[in-house]
mmCIF file of C-alpha atoms in Angstrom:
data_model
loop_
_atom_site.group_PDB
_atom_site.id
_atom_site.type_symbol
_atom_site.label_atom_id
_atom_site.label_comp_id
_atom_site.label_asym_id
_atom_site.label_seq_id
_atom_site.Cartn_x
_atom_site.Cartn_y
_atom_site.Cartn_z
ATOM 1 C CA UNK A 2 -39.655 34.784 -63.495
ATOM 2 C CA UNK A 3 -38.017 35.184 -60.066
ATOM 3 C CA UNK A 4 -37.924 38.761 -60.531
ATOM 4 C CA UNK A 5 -41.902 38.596 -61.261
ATOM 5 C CA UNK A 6 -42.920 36.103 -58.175
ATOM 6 C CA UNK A 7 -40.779 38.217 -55.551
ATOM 7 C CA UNK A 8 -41.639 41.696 -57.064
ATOM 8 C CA UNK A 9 -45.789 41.205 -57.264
ATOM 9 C CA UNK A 10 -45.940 39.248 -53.687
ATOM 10 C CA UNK A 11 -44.012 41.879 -51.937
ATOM 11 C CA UNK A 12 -45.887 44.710 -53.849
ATOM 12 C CA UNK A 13 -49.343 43.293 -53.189
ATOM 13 C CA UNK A 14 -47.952 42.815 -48.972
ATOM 14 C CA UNK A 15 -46.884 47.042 -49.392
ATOM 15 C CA UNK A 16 -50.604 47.271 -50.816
ATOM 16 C CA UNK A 17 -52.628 45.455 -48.153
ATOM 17 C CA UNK A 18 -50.340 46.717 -45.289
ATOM 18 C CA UNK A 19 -50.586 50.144 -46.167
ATOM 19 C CA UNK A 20 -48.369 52.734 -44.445
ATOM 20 C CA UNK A 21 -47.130 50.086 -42.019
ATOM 21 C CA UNK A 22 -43.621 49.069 -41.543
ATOM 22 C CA UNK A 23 -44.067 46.098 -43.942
ATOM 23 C CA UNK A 24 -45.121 48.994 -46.495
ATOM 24 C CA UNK A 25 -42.507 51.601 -45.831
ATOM 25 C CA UNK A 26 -39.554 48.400 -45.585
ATOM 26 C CA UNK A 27 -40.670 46.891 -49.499
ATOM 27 C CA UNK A 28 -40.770 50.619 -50.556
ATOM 28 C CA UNK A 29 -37.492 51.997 -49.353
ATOM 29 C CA UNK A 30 -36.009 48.378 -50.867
ATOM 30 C CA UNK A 31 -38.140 48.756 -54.055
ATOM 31 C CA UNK A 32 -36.579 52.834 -54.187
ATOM 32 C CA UNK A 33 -33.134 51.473 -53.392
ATOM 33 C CA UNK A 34 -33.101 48.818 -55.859
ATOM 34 C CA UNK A 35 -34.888 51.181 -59.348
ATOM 35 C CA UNK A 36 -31.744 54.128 -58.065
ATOM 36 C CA UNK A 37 -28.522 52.019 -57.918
ATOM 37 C CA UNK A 38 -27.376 50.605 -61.108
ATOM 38 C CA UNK A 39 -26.275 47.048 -61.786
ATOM 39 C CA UNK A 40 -22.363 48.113 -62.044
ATOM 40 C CA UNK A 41 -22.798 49.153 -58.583
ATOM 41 C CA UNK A 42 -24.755 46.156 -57.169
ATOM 42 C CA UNK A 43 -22.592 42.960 -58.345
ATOM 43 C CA UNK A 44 -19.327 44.290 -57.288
ATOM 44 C CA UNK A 45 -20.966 44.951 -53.898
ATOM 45 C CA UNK A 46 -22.370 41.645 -53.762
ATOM 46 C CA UNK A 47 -19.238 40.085 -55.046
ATOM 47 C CA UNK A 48 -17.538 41.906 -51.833
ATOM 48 C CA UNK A 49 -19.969 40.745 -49.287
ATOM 49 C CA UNK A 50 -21.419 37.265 -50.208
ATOM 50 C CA UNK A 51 -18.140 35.992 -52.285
ATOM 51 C CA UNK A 52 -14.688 37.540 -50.272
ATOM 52 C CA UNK A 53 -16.114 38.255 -46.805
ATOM 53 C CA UNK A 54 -18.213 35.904 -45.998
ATOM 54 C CA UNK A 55 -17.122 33.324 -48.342
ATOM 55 C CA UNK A 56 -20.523 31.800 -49.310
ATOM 56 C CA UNK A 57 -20.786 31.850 -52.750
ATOM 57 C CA UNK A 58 -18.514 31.813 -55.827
ATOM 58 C CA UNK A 59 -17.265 35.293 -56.839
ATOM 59 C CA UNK A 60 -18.079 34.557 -60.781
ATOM 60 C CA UNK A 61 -16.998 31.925 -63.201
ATOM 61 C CA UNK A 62 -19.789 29.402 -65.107
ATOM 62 C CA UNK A 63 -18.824 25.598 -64.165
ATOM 63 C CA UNK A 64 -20.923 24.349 -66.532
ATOM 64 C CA UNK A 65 -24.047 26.643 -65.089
ATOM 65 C CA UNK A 66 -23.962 25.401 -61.524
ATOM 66 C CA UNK A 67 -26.589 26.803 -59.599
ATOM 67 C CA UNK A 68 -24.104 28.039 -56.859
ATOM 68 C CA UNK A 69 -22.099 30.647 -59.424
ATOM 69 C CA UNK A 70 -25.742 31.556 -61.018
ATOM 70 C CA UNK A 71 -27.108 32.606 -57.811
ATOM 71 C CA UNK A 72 -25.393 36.397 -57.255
ATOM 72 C CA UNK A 73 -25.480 36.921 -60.908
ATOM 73 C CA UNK A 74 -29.095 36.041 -61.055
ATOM 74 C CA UNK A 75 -29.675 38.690 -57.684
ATOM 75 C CA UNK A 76 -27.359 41.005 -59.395
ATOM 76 C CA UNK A 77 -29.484 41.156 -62.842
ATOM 77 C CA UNK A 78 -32.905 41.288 -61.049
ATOM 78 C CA UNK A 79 -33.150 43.390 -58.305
ATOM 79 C CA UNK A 80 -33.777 46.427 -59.956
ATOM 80 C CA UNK A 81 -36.739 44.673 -61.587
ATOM 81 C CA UNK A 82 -37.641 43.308 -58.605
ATOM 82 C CA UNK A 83 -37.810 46.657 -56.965
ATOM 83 C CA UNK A 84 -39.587 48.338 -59.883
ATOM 84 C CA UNK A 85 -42.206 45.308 -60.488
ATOM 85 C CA UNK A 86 -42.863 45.904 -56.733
ATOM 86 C CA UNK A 87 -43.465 49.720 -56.888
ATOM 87 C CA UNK A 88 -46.021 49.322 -59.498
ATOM 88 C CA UNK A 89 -47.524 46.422 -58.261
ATOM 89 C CA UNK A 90 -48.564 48.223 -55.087
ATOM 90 C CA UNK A 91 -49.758 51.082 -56.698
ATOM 91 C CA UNK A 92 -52.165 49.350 -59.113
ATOM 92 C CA UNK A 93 -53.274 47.015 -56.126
ATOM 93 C CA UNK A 94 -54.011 50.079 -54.173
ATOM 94 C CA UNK A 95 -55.949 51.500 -56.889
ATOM 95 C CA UNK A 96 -57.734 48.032 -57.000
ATOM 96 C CA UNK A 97 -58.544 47.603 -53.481
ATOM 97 C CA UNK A 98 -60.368 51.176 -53.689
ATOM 98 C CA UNK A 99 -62.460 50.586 -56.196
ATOM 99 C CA UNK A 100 -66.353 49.449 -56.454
ATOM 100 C CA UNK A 101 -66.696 46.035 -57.094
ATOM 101 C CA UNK A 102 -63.771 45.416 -54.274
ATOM 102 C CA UNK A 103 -66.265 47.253 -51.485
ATOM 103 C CA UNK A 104 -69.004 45.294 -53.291
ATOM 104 C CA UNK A 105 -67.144 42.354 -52.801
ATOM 105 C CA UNK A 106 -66.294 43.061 -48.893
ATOM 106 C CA UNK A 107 -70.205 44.049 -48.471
ATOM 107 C CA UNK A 108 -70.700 40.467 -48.776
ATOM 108 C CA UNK A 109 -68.538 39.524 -46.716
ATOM 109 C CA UNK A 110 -66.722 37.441 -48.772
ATOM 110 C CA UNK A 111 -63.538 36.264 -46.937
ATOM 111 C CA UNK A 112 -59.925 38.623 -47.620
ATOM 112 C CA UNK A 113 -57.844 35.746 -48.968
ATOM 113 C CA UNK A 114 -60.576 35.582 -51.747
ATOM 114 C CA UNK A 115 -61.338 39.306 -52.646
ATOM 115 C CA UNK A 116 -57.370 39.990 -53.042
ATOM 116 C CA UNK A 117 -56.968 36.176 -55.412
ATOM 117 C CA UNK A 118 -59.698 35.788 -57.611
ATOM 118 C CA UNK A 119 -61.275 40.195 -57.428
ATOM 119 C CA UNK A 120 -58.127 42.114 -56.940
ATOM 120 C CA UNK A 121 -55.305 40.599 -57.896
ATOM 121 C CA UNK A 122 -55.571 39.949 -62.066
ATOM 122 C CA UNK A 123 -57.111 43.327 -62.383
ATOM 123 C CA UNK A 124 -54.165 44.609 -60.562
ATOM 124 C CA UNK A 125 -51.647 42.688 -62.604
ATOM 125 C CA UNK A 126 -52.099 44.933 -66.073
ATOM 126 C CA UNK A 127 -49.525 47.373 -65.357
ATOM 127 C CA UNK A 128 -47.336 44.786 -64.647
ATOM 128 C CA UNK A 129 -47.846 43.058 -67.718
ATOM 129 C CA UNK A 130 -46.945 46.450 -69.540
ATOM 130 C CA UNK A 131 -43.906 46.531 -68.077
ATOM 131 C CA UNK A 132 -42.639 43.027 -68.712
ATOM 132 C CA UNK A 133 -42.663 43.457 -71.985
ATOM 133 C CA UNK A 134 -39.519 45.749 -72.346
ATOM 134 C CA UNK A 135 -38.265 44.214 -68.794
ATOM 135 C CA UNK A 136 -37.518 40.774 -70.384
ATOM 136 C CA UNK A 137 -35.894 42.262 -73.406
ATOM 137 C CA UNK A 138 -33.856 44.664 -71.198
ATOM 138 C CA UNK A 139 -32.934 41.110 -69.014
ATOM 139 C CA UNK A 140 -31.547 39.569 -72.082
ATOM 140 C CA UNK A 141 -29.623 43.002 -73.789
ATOM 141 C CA UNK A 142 -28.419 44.614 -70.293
ATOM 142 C CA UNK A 143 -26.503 41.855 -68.954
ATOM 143 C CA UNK A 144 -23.419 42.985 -70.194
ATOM 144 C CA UNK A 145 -22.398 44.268 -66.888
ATOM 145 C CA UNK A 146 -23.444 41.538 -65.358
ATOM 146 C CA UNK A 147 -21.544 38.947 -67.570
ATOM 147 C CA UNK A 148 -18.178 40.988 -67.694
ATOM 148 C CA UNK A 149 -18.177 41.149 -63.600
ATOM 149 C CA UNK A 150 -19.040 37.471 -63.420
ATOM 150 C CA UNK A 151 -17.073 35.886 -65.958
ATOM 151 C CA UNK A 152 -20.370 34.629 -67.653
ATOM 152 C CA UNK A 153 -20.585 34.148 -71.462
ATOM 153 C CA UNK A 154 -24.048 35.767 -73.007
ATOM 154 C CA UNK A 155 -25.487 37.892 -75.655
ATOM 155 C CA UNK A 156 -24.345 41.219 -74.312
ATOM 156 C CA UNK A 157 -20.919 40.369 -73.981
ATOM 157 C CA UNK A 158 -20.992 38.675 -77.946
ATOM 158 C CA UNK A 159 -22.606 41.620 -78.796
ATOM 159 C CA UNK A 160 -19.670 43.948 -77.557
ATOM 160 C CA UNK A 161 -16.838 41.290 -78.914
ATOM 161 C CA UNK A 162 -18.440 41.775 -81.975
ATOM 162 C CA UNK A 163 -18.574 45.115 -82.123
ATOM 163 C CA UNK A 164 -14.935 45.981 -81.298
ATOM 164 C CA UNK A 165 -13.713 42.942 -83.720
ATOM 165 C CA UNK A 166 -15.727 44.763 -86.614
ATOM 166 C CA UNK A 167 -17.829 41.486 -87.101
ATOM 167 C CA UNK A 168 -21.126 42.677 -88.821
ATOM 168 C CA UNK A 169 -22.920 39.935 -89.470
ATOM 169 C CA UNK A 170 -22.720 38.385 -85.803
ATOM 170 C CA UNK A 171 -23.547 42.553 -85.036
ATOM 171 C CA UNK A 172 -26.504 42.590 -87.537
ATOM 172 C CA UNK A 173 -27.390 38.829 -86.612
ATOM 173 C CA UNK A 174 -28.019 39.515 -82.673
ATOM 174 C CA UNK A 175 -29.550 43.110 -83.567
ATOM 175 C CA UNK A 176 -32.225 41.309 -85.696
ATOM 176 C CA UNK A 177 -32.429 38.699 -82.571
ATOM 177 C CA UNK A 178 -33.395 41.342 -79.931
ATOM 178 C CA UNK A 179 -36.002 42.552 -82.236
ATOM 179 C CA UNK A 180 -37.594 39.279 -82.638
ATOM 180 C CA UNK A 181 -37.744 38.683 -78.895
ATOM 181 C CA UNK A 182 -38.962 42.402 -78.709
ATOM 182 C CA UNK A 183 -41.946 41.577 -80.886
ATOM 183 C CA UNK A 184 -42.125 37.921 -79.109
ATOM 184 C CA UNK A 185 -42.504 39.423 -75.543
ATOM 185 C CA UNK A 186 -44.937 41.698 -76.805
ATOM 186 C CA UNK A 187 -46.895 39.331 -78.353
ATOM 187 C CA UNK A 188 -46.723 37.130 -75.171
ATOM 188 C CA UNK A 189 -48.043 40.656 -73.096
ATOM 189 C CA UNK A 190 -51.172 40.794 -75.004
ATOM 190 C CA UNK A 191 -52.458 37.363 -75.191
ATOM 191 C CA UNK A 192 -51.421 37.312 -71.574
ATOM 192 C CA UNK A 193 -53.554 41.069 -71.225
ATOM 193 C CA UNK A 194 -56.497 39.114 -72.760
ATOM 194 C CA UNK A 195 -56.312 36.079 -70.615
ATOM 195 C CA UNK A 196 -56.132 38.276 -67.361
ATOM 196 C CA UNK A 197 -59.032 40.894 -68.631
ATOM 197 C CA UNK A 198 -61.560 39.121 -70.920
ATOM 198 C CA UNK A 199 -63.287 42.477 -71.523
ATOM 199 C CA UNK A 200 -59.827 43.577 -73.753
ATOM 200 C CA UNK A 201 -61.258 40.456 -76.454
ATOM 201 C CA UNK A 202 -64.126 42.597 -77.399
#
């Protein structure tokens, strides 16, 4: 959800400020974040925020305080930040250029509401395809993340179980991630149909 709310509002700012500094800034973050892995992120964050300047917890779970969530959270979704934000531009773009948005601004109907209630849902679809696999990938690709932090979670059960020859937990979470494959997919299409009404028919 974070990686959603930050990703859309900083692609649809790169959209409507267009090859300005705002734009080029969210880009060359969004480019950083989809080309450096997650390996190569926490330890660097670890580094800065936890042993030199000493503001946050360097890993651990304490019972799931927010304080040791908050670089593992940052950590595990800032490449989907960065990629949410890349195509969230580029289909708001798209949006702003088409008919029914000049229709809209021919009369004269204020920004704030052309880019809410016109642009925005329309502009929202190839987000929504991408979510689908995101949130699975969230809950399988922590591994990293959990084995840097010290956090307990699915990826790292999954590996335990692996090396320990344990099938059934093996076969158990493999038949888990499927289910919240075909969950999250689900959840994309009634969400699809919500957002365009014109995909019921």
């Amino acid at each position: 959800m974070l990686a959603v709310i930050i990703g859309v509002s900083a692609g649809v700012i790169a959209a409507l400020k267009q090859n300005t500094r705002w734009d080029y800034t969210v880009m060359g973050f969004a480019m950083t974040g989809v080309v450096i892995p997650s390996f190569v992120v926490a330890p660097l964050l670890v580094m800065v925020f936890a042993i030199t300047l000493q503001w946050l917890p360097g890993g651990g779970w304490n019972g799931g305080a927010l304080k040791f969530m908050i670089l593992p959270m940052v950590a595990l979704s800032l490449a989907y930040i960065a990629s949410i934000a890349r195509i969230t531009r580029g289909s708001m773009i798209e949006v702003l250029h088409s008919n029914f948005i000049r229709t809209a601004r021919a009369k004269g109907l204020p920004m704030r509401r052309i880019i809410f209630r016109h642009a925005l849902k329309p502009a929202l679809l190839p987000v929504l395809s991408y979510m689908g696999p995101a949130f699975v990938g969230i809950i399988t690709g922590s591994m990293v993340i959990e084995t840097i932090y010290g956090l307990p979670g699915i990826g790292q059960l999954f590996v335990n179980g692996a090396l320990n020859r344990d099938y059934s937990l093996v076969l158990s979470l493999t038949i888990l991630v499927g289910a919240l494959t075909i969950l999250f997919n689900a959840i994309v299409d009634v969400l699809y149909a919500v957002i365009d009404p014109k995909i019921r028919y």
